[in-house]
Short mmCIF file of C-alpha atoms and ligand atoms in Angstrom, two decimals:
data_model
loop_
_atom_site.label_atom_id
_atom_site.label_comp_id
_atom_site.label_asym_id
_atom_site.label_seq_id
_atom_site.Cartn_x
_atom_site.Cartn_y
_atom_site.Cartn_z
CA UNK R 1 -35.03 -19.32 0.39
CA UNK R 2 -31.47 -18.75 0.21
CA UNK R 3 -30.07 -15.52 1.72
CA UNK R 4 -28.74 -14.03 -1.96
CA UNK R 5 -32.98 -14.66 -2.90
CA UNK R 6 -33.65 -13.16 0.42
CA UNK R 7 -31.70 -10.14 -0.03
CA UNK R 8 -32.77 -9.38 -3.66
CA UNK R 9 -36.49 -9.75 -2.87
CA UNK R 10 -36.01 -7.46 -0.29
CA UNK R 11 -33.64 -4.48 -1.75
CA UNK R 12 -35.84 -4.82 -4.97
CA UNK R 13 -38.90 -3.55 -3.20
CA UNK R 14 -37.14 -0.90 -1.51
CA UNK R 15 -35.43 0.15 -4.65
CA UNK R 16 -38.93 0.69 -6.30
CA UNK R 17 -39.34 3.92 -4.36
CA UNK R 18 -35.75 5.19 -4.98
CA UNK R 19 -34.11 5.29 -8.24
CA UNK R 20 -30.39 5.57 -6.50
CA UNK R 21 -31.15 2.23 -4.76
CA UNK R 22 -32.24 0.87 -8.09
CA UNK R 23 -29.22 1.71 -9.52
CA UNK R 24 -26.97 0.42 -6.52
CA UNK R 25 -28.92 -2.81 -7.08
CA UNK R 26 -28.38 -3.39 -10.87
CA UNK R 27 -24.28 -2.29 -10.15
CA UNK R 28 -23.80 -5.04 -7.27
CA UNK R 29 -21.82 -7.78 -8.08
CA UNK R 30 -24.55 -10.70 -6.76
CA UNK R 31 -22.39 -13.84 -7.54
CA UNK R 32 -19.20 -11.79 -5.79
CA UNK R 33 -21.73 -11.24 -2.23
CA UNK R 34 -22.31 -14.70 -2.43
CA UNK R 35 -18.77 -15.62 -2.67
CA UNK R 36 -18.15 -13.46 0.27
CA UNK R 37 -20.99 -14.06 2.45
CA UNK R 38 -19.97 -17.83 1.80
CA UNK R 39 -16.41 -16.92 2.79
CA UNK R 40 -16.95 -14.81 5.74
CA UNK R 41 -20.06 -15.85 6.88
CA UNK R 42 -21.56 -19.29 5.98
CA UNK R 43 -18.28 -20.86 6.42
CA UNK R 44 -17.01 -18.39 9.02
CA UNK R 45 -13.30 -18.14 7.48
CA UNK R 46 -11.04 -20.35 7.85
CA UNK R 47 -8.81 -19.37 5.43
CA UNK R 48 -7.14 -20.87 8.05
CA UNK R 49 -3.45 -21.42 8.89
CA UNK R 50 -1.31 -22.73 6.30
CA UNK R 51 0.38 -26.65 6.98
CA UNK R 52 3.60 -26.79 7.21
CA UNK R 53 5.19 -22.88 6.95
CA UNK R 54 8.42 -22.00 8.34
CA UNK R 55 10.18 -18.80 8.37
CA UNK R 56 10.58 -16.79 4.89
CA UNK R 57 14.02 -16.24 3.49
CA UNK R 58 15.31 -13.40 2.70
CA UNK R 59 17.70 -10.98 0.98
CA UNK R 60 19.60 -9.54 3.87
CA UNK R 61 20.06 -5.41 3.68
CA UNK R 62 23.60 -5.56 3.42
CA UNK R 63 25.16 -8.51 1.40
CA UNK R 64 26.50 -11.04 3.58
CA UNK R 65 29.18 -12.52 1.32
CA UNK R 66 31.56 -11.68 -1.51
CA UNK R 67 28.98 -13.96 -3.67
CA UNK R 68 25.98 -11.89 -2.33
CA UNK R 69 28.21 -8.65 -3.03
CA UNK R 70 28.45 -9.42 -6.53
CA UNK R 71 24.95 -10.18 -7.21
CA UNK R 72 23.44 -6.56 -5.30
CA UNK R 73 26.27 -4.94 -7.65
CA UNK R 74 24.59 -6.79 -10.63
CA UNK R 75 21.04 -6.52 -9.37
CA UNK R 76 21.65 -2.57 -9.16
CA UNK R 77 22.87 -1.95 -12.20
CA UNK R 78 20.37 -4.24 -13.99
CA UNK R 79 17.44 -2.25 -11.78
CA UNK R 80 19.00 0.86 -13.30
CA UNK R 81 18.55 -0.23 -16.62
CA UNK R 82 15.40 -1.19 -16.19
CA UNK R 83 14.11 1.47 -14.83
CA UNK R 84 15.83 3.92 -17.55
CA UNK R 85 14.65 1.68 -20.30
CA UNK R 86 10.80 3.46 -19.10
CA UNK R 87 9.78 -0.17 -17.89
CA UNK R 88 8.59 0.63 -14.42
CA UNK R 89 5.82 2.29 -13.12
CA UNK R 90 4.68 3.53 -9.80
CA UNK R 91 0.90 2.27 -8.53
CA UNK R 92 0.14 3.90 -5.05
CA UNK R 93 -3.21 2.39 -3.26
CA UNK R 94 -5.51 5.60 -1.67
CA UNK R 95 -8.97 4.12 -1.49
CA UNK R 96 -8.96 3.21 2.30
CA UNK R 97 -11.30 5.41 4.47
CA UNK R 98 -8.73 6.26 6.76
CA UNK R 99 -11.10 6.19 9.84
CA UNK R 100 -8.40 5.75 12.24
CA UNK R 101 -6.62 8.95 11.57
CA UNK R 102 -10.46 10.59 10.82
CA UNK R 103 -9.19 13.03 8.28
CA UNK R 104 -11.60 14.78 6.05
CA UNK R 105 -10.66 14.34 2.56
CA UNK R 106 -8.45 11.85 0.82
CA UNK R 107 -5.46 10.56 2.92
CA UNK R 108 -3.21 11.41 0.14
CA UNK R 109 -3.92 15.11 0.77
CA UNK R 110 -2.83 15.22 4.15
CA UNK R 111 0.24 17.51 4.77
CA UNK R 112 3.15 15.87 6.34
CA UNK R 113 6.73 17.41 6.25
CA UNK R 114 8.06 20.00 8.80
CA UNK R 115 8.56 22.92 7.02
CA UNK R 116 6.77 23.01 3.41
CA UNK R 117 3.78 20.99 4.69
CA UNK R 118 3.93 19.02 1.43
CA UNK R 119 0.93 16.42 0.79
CA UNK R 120 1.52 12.79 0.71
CA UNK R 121 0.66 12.94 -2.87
CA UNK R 122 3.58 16.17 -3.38
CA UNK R 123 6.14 13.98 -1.89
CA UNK R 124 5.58 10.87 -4.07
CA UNK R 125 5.10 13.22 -7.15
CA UNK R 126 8.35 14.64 -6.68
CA UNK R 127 10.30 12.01 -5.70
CA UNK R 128 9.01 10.32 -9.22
CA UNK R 129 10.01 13.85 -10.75
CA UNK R 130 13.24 13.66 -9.24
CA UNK R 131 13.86 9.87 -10.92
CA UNK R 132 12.24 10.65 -14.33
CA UNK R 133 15.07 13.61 -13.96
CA UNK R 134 17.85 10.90 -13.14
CA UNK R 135 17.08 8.35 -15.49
CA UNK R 136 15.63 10.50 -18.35
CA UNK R 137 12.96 8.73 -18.53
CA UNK R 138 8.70 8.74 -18.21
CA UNK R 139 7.39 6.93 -15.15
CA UNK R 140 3.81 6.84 -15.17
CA UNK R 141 1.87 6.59 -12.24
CA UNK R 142 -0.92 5.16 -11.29
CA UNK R 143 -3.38 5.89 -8.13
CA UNK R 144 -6.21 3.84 -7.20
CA UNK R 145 -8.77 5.15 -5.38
CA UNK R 146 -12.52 4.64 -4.30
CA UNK R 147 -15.84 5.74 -5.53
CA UNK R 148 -16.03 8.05 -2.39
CA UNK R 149 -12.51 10.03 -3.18
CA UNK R 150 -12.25 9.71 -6.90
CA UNK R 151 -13.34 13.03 -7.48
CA UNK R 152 -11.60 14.72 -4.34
CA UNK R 153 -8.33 13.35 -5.56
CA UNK R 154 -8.68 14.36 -8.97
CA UNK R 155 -9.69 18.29 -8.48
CA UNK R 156 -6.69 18.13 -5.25
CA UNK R 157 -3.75 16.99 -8.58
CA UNK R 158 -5.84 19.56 -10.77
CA UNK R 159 -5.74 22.40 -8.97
CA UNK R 160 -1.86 21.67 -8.03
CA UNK R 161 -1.08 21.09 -11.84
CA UNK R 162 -0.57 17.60 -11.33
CA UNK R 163 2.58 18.68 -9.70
CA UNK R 164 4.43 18.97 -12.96
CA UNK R 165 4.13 15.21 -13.85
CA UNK R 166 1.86 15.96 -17.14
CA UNK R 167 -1.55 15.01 -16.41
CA UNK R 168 -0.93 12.03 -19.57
CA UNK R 169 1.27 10.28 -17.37
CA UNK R 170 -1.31 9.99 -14.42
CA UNK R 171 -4.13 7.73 -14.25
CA UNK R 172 -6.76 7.58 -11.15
CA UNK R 173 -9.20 5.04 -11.13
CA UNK R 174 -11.86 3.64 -8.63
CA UNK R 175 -11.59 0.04 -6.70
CA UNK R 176 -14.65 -1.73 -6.08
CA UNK R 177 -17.06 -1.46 -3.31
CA UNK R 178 -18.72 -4.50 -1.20
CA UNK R 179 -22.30 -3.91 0.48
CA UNK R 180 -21.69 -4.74 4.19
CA UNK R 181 -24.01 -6.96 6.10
CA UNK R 182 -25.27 -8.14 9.58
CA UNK R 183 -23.73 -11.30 10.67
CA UNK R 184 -26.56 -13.46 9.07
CA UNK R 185 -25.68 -11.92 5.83
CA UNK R 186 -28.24 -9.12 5.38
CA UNK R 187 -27.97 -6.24 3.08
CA UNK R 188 -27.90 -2.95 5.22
CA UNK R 189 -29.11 0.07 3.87
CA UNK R 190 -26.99 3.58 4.95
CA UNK R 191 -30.00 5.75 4.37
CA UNK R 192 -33.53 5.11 2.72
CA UNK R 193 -32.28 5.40 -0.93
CA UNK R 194 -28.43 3.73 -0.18
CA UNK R 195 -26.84 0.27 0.53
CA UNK R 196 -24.04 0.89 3.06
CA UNK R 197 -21.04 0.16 0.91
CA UNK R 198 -17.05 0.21 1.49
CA UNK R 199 -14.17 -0.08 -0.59
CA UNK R 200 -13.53 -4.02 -1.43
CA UNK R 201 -9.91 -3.63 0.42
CA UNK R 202 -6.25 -3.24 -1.48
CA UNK R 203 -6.50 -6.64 -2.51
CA UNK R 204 -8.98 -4.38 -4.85
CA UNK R 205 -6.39 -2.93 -6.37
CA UNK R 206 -5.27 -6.02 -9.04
CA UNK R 207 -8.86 -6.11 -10.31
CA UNK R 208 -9.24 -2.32 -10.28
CA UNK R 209 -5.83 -2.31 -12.56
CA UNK R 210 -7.30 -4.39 -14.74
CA UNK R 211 -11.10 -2.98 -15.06
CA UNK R 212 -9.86 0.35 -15.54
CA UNK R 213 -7.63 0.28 -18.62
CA UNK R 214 -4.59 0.59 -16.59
CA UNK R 215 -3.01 -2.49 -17.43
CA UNK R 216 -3.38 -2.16 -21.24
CA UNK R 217 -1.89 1.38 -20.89
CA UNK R 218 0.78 -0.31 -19.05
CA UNK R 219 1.27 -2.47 -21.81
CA UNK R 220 1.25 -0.26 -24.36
CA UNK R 221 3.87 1.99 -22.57
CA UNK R 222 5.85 -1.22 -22.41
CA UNK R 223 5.80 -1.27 -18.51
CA UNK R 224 6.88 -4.65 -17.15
CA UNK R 225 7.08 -4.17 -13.26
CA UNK R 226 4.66 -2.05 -11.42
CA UNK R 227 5.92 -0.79 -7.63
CA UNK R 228 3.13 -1.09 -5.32
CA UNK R 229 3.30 1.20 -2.31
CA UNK R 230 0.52 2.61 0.24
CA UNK R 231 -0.70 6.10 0.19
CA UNK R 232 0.16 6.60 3.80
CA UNK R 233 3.92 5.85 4.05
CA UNK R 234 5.84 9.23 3.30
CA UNK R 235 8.98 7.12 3.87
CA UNK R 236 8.59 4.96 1.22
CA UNK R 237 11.10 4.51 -1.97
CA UNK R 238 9.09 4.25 -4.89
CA UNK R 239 11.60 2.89 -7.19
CA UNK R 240 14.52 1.07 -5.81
CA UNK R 241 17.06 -0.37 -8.20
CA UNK R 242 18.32 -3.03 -5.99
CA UNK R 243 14.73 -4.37 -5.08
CA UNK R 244 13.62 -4.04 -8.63
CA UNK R 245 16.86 -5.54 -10.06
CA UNK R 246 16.69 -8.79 -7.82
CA UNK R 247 13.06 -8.84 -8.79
CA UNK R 248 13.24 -9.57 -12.28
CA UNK R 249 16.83 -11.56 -12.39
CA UNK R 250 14.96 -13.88 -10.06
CA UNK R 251 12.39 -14.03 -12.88
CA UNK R 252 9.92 -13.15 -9.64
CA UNK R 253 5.96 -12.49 -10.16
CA UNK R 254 5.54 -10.36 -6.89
CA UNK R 255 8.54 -9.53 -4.66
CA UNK R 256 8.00 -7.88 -1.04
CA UNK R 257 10.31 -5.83 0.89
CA UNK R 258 10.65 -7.11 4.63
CA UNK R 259 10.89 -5.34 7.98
CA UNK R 260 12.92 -6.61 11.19
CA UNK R 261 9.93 -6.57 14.00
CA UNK R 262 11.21 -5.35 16.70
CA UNK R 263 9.30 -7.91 18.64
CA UNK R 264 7.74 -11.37 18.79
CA UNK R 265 4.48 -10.01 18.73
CA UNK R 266 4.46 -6.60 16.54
CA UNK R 267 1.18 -6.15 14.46
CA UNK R 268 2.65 -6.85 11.28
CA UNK R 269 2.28 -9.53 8.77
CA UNK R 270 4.43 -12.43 9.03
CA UNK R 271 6.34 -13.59 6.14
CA UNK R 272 6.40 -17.41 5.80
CA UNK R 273 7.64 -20.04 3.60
CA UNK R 274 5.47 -22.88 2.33
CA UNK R 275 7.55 -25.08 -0.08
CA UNK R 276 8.58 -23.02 -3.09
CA UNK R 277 6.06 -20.17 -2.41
CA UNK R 278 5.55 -17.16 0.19
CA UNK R 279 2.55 -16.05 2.09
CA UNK R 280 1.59 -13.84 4.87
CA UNK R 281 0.30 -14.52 8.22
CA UNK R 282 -1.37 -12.09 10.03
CA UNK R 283 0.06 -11.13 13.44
CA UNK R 284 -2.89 -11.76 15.07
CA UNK R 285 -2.96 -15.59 13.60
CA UNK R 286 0.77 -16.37 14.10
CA UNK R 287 0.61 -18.93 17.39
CA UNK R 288 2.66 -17.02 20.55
CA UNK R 289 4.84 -20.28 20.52
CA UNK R 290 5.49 -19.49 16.99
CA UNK R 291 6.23 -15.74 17.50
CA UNK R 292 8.43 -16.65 20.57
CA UNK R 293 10.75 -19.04 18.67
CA UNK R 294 14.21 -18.30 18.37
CA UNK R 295 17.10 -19.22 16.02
CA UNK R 296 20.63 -20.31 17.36
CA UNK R 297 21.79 -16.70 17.77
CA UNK R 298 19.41 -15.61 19.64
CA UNK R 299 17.17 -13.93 16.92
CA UNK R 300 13.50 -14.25 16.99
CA UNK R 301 12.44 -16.84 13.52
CA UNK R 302 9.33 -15.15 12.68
CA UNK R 303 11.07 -11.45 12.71
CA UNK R 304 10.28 -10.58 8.69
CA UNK R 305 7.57 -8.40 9.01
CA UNK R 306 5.33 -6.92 6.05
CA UNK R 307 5.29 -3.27 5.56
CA UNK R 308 3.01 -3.54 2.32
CA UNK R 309 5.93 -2.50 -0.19
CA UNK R 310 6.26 -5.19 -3.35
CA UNK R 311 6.82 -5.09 -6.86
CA UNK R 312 4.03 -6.99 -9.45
CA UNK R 313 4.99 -8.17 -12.55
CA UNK R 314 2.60 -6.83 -15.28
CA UNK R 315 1.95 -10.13 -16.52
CA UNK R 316 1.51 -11.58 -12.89
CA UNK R 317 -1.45 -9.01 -12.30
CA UNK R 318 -2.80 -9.57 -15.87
CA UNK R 319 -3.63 -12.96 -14.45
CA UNK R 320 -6.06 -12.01 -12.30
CA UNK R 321 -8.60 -11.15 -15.82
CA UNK R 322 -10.42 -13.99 -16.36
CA UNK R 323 -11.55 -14.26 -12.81
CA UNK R 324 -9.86 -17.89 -12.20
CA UNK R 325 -7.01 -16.49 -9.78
CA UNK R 326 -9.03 -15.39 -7.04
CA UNK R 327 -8.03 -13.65 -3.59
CA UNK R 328 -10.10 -14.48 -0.79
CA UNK R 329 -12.25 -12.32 1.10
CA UNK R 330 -11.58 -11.50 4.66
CA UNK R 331 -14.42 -10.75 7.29
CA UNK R 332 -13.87 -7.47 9.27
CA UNK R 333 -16.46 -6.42 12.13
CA UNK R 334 -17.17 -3.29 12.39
CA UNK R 335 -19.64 -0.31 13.00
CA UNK R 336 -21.79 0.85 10.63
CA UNK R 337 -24.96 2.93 10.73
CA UNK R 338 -27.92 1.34 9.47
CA UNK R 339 -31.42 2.34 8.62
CA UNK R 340 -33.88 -0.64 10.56
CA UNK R 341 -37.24 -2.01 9.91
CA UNK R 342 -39.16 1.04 11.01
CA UNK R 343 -37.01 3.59 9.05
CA UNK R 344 -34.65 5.09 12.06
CA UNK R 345 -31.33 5.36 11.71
CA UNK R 346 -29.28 3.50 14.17
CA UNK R 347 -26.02 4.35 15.10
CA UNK R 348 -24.79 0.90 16.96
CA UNK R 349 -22.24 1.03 20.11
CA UNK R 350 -20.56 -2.20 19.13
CA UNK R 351 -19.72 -4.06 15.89
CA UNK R 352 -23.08 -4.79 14.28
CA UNK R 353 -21.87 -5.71 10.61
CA UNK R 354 -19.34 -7.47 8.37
CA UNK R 355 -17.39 -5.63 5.36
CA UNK R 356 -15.91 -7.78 2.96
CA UNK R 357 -12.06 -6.67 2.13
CA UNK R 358 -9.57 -8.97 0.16
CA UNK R 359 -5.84 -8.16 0.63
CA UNK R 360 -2.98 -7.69 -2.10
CA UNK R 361 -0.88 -9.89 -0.16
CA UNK R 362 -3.15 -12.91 -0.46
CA UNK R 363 -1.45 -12.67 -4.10
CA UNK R 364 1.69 -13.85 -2.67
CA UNK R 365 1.10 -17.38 -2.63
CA UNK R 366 0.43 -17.21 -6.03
CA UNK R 367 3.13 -15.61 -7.73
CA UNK R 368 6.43 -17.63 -8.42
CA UNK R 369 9.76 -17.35 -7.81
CA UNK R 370 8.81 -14.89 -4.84
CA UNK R 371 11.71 -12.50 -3.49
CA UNK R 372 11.94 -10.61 -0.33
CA UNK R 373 14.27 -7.74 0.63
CA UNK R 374 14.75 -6.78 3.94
CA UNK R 375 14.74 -3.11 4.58
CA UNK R 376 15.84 -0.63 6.79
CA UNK R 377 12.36 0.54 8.80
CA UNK R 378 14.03 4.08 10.20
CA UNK R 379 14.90 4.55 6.07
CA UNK R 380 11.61 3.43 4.39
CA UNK R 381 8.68 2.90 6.97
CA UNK R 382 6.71 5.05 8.72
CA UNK R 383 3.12 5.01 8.38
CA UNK R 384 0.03 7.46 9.19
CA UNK R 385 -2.62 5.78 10.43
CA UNK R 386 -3.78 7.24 13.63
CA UNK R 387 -4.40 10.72 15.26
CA UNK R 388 -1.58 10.40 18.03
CA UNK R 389 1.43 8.29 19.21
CA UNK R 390 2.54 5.29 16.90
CA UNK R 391 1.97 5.44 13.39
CA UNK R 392 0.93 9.75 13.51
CA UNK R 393 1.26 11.73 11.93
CA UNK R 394 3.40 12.96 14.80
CA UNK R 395 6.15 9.89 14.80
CA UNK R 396 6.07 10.14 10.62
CA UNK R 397 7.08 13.73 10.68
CA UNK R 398 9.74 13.31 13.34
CA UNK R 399 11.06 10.03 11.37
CA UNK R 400 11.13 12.24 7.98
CA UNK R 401 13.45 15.16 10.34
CA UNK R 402 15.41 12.06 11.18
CA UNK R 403 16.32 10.47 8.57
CA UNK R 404 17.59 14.16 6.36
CA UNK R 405 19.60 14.15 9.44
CA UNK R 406 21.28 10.83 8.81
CA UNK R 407 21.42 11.67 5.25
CA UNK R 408 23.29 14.99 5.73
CA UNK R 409 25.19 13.94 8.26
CA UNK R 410 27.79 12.53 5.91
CA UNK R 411 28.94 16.06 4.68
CA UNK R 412 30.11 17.10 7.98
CA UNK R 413 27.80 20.01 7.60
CA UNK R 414 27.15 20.48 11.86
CA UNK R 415 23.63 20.58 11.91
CA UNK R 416 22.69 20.95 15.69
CA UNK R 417 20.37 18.31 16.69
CA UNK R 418 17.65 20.59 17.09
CA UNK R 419 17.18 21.51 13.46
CA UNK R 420 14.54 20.55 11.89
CA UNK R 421 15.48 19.58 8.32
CA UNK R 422 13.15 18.53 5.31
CA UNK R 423 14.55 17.67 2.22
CA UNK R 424 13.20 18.13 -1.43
CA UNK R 425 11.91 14.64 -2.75
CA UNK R 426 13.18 15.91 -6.14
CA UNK R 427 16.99 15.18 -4.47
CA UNK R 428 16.43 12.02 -3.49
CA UNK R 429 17.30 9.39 -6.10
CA UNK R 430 20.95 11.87 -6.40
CA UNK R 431 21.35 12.87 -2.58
CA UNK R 432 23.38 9.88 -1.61
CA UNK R 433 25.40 10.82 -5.01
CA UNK R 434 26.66 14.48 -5.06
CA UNK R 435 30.26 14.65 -3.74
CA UNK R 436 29.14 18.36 -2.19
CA UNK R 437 25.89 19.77 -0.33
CA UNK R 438 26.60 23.10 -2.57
CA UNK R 439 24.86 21.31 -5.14
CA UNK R 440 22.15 21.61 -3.12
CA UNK R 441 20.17 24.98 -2.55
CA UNK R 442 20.16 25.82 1.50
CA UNK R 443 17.42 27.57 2.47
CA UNK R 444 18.26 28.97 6.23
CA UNK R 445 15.62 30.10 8.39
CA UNK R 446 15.42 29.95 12.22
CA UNK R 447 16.22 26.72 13.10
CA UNK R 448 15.06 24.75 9.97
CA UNK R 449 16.71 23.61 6.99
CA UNK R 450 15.37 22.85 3.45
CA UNK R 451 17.15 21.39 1.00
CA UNK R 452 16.30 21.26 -2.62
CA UNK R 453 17.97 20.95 -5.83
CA UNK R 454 15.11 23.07 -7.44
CA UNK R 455 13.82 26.81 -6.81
P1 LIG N 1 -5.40 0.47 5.83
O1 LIG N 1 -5.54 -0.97 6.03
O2 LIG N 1 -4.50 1.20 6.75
O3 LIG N 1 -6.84 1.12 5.83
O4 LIG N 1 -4.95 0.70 4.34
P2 LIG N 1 -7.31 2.62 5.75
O5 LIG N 1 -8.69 2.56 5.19
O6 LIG N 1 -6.36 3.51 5.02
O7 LIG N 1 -7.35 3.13 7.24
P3 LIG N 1 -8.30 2.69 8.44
O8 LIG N 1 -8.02 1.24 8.69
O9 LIG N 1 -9.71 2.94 7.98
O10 LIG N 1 -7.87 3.58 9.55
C1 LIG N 1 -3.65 0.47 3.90
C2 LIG N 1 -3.52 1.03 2.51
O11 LIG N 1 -4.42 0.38 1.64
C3 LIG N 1 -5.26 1.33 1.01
C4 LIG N 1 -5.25 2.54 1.92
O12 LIG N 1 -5.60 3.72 1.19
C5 LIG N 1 -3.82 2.53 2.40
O13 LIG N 1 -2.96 3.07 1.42
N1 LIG N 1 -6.61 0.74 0.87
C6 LIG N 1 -7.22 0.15 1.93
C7 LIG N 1 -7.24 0.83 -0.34
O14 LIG N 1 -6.68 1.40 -1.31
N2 LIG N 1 -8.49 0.30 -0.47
C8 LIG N 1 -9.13 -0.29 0.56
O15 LIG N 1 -10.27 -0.77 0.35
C9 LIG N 1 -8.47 -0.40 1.78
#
């Protein structure tokens, strides 16, 4: 009896007694388990190292010749225009479980900056206020999220008025979910009346798009390019003109922006070429004499790193409909509490089960024409993902303080060191504009600073 037989036979009993169950069981997605288990677990992987990659190229930050000058210029203004012309949309991925940083309630509601405290979710509603202000324009925005948040994220954007967006230009949805399973490909049941089920990974997110209306509203608000950014990076830039720009004069289906590593063997992606197309190797598959090579000048080959920023094409995503583009699913071992034979709940020491995530970055190979642009890290990266030391919440907050230092300190204002400065996302897309701070509202206290255009 094959396992997919063995594992309906079996949840089908159980879900006689329980009508949750019984609903769990008619929602799965059979012929998607099966595609997984065969993935992960019949076939053990390999998705396997590509043949043949070298090195991505990329667009450098700064232009590196009069030629490359010209085209930023061009591939500003044109990302400008595009954006104005209401044809981009922000799409931020918040379904993870965050169990690393083990915060209760949705990641996206976490507090972050210095002074005000703002949420995730404040920040990248106001710095989308602050570019809908610019431009003059509607950018809707888009939030995935998973059947265990959905509702938490709604009622948090409720009860804070949707932060002034207009609750018609915001749309949550729910990803999927995967059951998880031992490693010979058995359902496990959470509790007597529930599969033990996870969010299907960001890779989610394209189907999720789709399945949820989102890409016909898209269409019918004439949206071309969606920006793709993670819930926990309060650093991020959701639209930038330059990115964007280069995106679509390159006629690109999915563009990424790159990070320098700052080592051979940081855990970041890998961005590699393969012919005409791009994909991503993780760091913990790139060979160390790969990671250790070095160019003529010293630099290490493999140093474009992924910090999960792109821009999708609408039409690139659309794609993904009929089911034939496919991203693979990726095996991840990990704890999870199961209900056994005799009805006890067991709460295992070690990795007892496999959850089945695909990744949005398996689209890359896909897309055509792919475009990277490296980006300044201290400027547009700094993740949340654990309680303490790298990626805090701790090293995020200080890197916010840091960079409205770097920003102000081009109008000679003396701020001592020691300040702790948060700026108003709503400034953003003009800071680097105004020819004086005293457009800015100052807001003294103690030894902090807040800036904001706005009361
Ligand atoms: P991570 O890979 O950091 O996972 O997600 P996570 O679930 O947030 O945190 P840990 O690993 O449990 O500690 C990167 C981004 O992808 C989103 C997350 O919300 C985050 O923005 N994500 C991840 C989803 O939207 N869905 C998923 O199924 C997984």
């Amino acid at each position: 009896m094959d396992i997919i037989e063995k594992n309906q036979q079996r949840i089908n009993q159980l879900a006689t007694q329980s009508p949750h169950l019984a609903k769990q069981v008619q929602e799965l997605d059979w012929s998607e388990l099966e595609s997984a288990l065969e993935e992960c677990i019949f076939t053990q992987d390999e998705i396997g190292l590509p043949k043949d990659y070298r090195p991505a190229t990329y667009f450098p930050l700064l232009p590196e010749s009069a030629e490359q000058n010209d085209l930023y210029k061009k591939a500003y203004q044109h990302g400008e225009s595009l954006i104005r012309a209401g044809k981009t949309a922000a799409f931020t991925v918040a379904g993870g479980q965050g169990t690393r940083l083990g915060y209760d309630g949705p990641k996206g509601t976490l507090p972050v900056t210095p002074i005000k405290k703002k949420t995730l979710f404040q920040l990248f509603a106001e710095q989308i206020l602050g570019l809908s202000e610019k431009y003059e324009v509607t950018i809707p925005w888009y939030i995935m999220c998973s059947p265990l948040n959905l509702n938490a994220t709604v009622s948090h954007f409720k009860k804070n008025n949707f932060y002034g967006l207009g609750e018609e230009n915001l749309r949550f949805f729910a990803q999927g979910v995967m059951p998880a399973t031992d490693f010979e490909g058995n359902l496990l049941l959470a509790s007597k009346d529930s599969l033990a089920l996870s969010p299907n990974g960001h890779g989610g997110s394209l189907k999720a798009l789709i399945d949820s209306g989102s890409m016909a509203d898209m269409a019918e608000r004439g949206i071309e390019h969606v920006s793709y950014f993670q819930v926990d990076n309060p650093l991020v830039t959701i639209l930038n003109p330059l990115f964007i720009g280069l995106h679509d004069l390159q006629n690109s289906d999915m563009s990424s922006r790159s990070l320098t590593k700052t080592g051979p063997f940081e855990k970041l992606g890998n961005f590699v070429s393969i012919g005409d197309r791009v994909t991503i190797i993780e760091y913990s598959d790139l060979p160390e004499e790969k990671a250790l090579e070095k160019d003529s000048d010293g630099r290490i080959k493999y140093r474009a790193g992924s910090p999960a920023i792109h821009v999708l094409r609408r039409d690139f995503i659309e794609q993904f409909a009929s089911g034939e583009m496919k991203l693979p699913y990726h095996r991840a071992e990990k704890k999870v509490s199961f209900i056994n034979d005799k009805g006890d709940l067991v709460e295992p020491e070690e990795p007892n089960a496999v959850k089945f995530e695909t990744f949005v970055f398996d689209a890359l190979p896909m897309a055509k024409n792919p475009l990277i642009l490296e980006a300044d890290r201290r400027e547009e990266f700094s993740p949340v993902k654990n309680k303490t030391g790298v990626d805090s919440l701790e090293s995020s907050m200080e890197d916010l303080n840091k960079r409205a230092h770097r920003w102000l300190a081009q109008y000679n204002l003396s701020i001592p060191e020691s300040s702790t400065i948060e700026i108003c996302p709503r400034s953003y897309p003009s800071i680097l504009d105004i020819e004086k701070i005293d457009h800015l509202e100052r807001d003294l206290t103690k030894d902090q600073i807040y800036l904001t255009k706005h009361a």
